[in-house]
mmCIF file of C-alpha atoms in Angstrom:
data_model
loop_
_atom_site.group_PDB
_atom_site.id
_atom_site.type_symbol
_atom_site.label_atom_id
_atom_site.label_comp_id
_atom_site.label_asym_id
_atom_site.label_seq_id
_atom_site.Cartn_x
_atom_site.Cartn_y
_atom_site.Cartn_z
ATOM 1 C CA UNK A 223 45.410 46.342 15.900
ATOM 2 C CA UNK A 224 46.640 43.562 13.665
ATOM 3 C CA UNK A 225 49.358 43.348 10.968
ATOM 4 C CA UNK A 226 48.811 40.989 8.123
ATOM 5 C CA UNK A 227 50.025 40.610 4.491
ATOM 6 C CA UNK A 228 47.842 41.380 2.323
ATOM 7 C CA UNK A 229 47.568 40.614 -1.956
ATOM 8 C CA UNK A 230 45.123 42.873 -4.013
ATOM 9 C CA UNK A 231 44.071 41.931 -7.089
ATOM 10 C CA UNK A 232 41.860 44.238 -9.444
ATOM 11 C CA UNK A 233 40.393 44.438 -13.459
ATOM 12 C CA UNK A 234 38.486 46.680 -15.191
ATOM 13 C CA UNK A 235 37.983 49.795 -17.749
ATOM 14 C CA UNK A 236 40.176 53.248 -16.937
ATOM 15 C CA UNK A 237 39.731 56.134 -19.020
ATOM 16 C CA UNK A 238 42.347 58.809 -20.366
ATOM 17 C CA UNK A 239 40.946 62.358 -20.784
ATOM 18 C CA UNK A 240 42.337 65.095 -23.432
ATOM 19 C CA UNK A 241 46.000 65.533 -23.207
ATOM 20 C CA UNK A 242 47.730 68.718 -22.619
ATOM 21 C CA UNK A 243 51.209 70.089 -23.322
ATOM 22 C CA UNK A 244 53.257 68.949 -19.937
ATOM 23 C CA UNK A 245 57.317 70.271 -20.835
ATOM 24 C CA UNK A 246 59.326 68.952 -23.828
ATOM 25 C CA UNK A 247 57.162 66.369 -25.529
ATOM 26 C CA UNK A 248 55.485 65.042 -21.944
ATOM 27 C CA UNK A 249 51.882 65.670 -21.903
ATOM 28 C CA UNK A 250 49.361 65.378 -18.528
ATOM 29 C CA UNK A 251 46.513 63.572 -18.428
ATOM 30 C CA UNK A 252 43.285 62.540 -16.233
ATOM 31 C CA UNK A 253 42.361 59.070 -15.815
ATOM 32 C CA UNK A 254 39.132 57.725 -13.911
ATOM 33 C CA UNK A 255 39.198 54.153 -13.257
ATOM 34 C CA UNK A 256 36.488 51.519 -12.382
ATOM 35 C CA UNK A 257 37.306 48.432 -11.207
ATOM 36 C CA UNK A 258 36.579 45.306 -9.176
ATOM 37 C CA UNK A 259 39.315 44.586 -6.370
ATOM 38 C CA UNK A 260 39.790 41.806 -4.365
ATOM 39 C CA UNK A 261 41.826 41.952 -1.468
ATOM 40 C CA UNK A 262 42.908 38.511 0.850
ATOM 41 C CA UNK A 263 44.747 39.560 4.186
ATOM 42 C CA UNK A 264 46.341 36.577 5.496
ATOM 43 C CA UNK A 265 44.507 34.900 8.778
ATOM 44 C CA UNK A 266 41.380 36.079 7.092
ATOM 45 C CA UNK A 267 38.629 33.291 5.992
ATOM 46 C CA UNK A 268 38.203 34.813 3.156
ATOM 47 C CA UNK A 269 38.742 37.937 0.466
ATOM 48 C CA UNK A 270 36.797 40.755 0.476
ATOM 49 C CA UNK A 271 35.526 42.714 -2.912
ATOM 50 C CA UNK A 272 35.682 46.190 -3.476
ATOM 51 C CA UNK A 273 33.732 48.337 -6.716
ATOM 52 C CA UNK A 274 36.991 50.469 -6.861
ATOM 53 C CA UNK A 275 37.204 54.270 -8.424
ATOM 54 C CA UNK A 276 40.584 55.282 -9.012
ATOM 55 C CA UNK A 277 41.215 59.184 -10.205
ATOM 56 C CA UNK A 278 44.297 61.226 -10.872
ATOM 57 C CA UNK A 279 46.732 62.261 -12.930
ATOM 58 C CA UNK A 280 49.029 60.783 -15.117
ATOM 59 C CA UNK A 281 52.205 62.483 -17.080
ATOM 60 C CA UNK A 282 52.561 60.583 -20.810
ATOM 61 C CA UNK A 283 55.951 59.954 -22.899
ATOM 62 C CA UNK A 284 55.180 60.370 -26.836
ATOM 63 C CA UNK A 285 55.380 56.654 -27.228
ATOM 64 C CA UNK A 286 52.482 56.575 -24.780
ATOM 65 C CA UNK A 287 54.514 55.138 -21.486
ATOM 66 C CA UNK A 288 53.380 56.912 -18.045
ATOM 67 C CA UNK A 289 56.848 57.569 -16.358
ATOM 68 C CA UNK A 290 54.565 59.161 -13.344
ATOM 69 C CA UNK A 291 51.376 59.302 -12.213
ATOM 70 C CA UNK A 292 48.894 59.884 -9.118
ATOM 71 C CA UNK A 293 45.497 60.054 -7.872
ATOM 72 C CA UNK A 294 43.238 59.235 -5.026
ATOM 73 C CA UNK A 295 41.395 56.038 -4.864
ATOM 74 C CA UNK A 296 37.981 54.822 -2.784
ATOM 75 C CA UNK A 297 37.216 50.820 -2.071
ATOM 76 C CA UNK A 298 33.742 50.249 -1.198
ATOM 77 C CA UNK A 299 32.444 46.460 0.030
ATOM 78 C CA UNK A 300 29.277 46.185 -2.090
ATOM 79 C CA UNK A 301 27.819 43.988 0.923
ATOM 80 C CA UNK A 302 28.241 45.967 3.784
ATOM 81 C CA UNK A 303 28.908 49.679 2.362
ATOM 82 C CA UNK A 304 32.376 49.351 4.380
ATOM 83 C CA UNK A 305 34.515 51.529 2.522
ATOM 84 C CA UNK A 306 38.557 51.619 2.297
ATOM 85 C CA UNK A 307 40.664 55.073 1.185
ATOM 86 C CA UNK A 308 43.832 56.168 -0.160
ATOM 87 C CA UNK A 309 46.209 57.250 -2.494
ATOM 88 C CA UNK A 310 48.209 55.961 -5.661
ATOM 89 C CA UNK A 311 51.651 56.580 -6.865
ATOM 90 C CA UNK A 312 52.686 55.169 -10.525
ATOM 91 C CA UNK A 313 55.868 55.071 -11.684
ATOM 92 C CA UNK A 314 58.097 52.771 -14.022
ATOM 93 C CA UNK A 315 60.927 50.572 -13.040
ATOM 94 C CA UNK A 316 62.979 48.666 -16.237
ATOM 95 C CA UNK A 317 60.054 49.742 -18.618
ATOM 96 C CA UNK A 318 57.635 48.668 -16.607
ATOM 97 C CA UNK A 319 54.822 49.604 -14.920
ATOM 98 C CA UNK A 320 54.276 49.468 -10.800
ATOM 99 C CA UNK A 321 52.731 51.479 -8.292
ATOM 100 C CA UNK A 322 52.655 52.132 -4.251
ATOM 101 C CA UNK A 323 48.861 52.179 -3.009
ATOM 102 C CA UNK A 324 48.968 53.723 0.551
ATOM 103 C CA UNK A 325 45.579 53.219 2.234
ATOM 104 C CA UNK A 326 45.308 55.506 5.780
ATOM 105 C CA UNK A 327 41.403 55.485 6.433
ATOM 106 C CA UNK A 328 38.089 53.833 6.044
ATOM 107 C CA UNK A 329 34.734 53.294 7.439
ATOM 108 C CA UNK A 330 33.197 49.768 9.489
ATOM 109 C CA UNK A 331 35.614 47.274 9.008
ATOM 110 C CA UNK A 332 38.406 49.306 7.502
ATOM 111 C CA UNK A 333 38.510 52.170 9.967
ATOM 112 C CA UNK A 334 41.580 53.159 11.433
ATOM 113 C CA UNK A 335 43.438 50.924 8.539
ATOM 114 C CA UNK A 336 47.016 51.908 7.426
ATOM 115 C CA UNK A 337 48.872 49.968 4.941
ATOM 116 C CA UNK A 338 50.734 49.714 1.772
ATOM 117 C CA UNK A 339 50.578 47.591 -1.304
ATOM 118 C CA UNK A 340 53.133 47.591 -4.356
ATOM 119 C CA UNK A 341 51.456 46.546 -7.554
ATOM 120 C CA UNK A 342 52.561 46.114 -11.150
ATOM 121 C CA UNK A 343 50.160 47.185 -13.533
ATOM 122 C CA UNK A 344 48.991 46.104 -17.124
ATOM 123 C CA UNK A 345 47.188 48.672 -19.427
ATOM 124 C CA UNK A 346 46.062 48.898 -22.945
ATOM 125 C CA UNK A 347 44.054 50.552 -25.221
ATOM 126 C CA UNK A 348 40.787 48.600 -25.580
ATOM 127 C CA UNK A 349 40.187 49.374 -29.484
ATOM 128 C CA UNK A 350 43.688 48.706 -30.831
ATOM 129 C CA UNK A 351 43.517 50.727 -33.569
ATOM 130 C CA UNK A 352 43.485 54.062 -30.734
ATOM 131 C CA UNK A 353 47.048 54.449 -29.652
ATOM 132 C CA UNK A 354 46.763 55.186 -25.936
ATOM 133 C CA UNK A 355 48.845 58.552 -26.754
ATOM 134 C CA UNK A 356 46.735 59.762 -29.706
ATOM 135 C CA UNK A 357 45.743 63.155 -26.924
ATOM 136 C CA UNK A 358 42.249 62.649 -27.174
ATOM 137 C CA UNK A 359 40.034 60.669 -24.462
ATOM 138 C CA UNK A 360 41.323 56.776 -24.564
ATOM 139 C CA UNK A 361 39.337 54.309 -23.140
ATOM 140 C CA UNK A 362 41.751 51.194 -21.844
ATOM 141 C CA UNK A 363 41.805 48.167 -19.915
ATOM 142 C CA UNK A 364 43.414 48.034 -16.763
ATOM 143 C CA UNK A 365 44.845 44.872 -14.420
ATOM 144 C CA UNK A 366 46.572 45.154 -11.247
ATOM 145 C CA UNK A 367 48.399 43.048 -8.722
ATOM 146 C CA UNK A 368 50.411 42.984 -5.579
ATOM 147 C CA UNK A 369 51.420 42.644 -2.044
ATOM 148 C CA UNK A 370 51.973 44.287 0.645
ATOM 149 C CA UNK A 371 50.958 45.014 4.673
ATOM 150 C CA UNK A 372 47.862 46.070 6.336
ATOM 151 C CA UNK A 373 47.298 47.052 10.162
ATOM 152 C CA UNK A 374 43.659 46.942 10.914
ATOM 153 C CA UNK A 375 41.463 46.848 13.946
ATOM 154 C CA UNK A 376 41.056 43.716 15.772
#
């Protein structure tokens, strides 16, 4: 096994579902995202791309900020089939948005992986005139970035 840093990069279209009533004025919803990712571990010749799914759950403030948030999330290498799993936490730190991706299995390449990457996210609504907190489905635009450390077979 070898440790390297690693810096994930990803873009793409996420999806709100229907809000519900959460406790005071929070509401819960789903989101599905798809997304390219490119990760670059460090001694590698190269990055590797992912088509990315990310699904969960995310709790929303009235003014449409996501103080929490979590789901499960599946990398797959378009090239080789090679795919990379885990899980995301979201959270906000100084109004704004990060989260902890923990990866802890995978297939070919990426089996046996464990690692974590902290990323700070940008989202938006992609038709600005749907607030992303208007409770009904939202579809947005998502960016993500970060660092973090990966142990993966030799």
């Amino acid at each position: 096994m070898t440790d390297h840093e690693v810096t994930m990069t990803s873009g793409g279209i996420a999806q709100w579902g229907r809000a519900l009533p959460l406790r005071g004025e929070m509401t819960t919803v789903t989101f599905e995202a798809d997304l390219m990712t490119k990760l670059v571990l460090s001694g590698n010749a190269g990055p590797t791309f992912f088509r990315s799914v990310f699904i969960g759950m995310d709790e929303v403030d009235v003014d449409g900020s996501t103080p929490r948030g979590h789901g499960v999330v599946r990398l797959e290498d378009p090239r080789s089939g090679d795919l990379l799993l885990g899980h995301v936490d979201w959270f906000m730190v100084d109004g704004k948005d990060k989260g902890q991706f923990t990866f802890d299995d995978g297939t070919g390449r990426w089996k046996g992986v464990a690692g974590e990457i902290a990323v700070d996210l940008e989202f938006c609504a992609q038709d600005p005139e749907i607030p992303l907190n208007s409770g009904v489905p939202v579809k947005g635009l998502a960016f993500i970035e970060g660092t973090g450390r990966f142990t993966v077979r030799d």
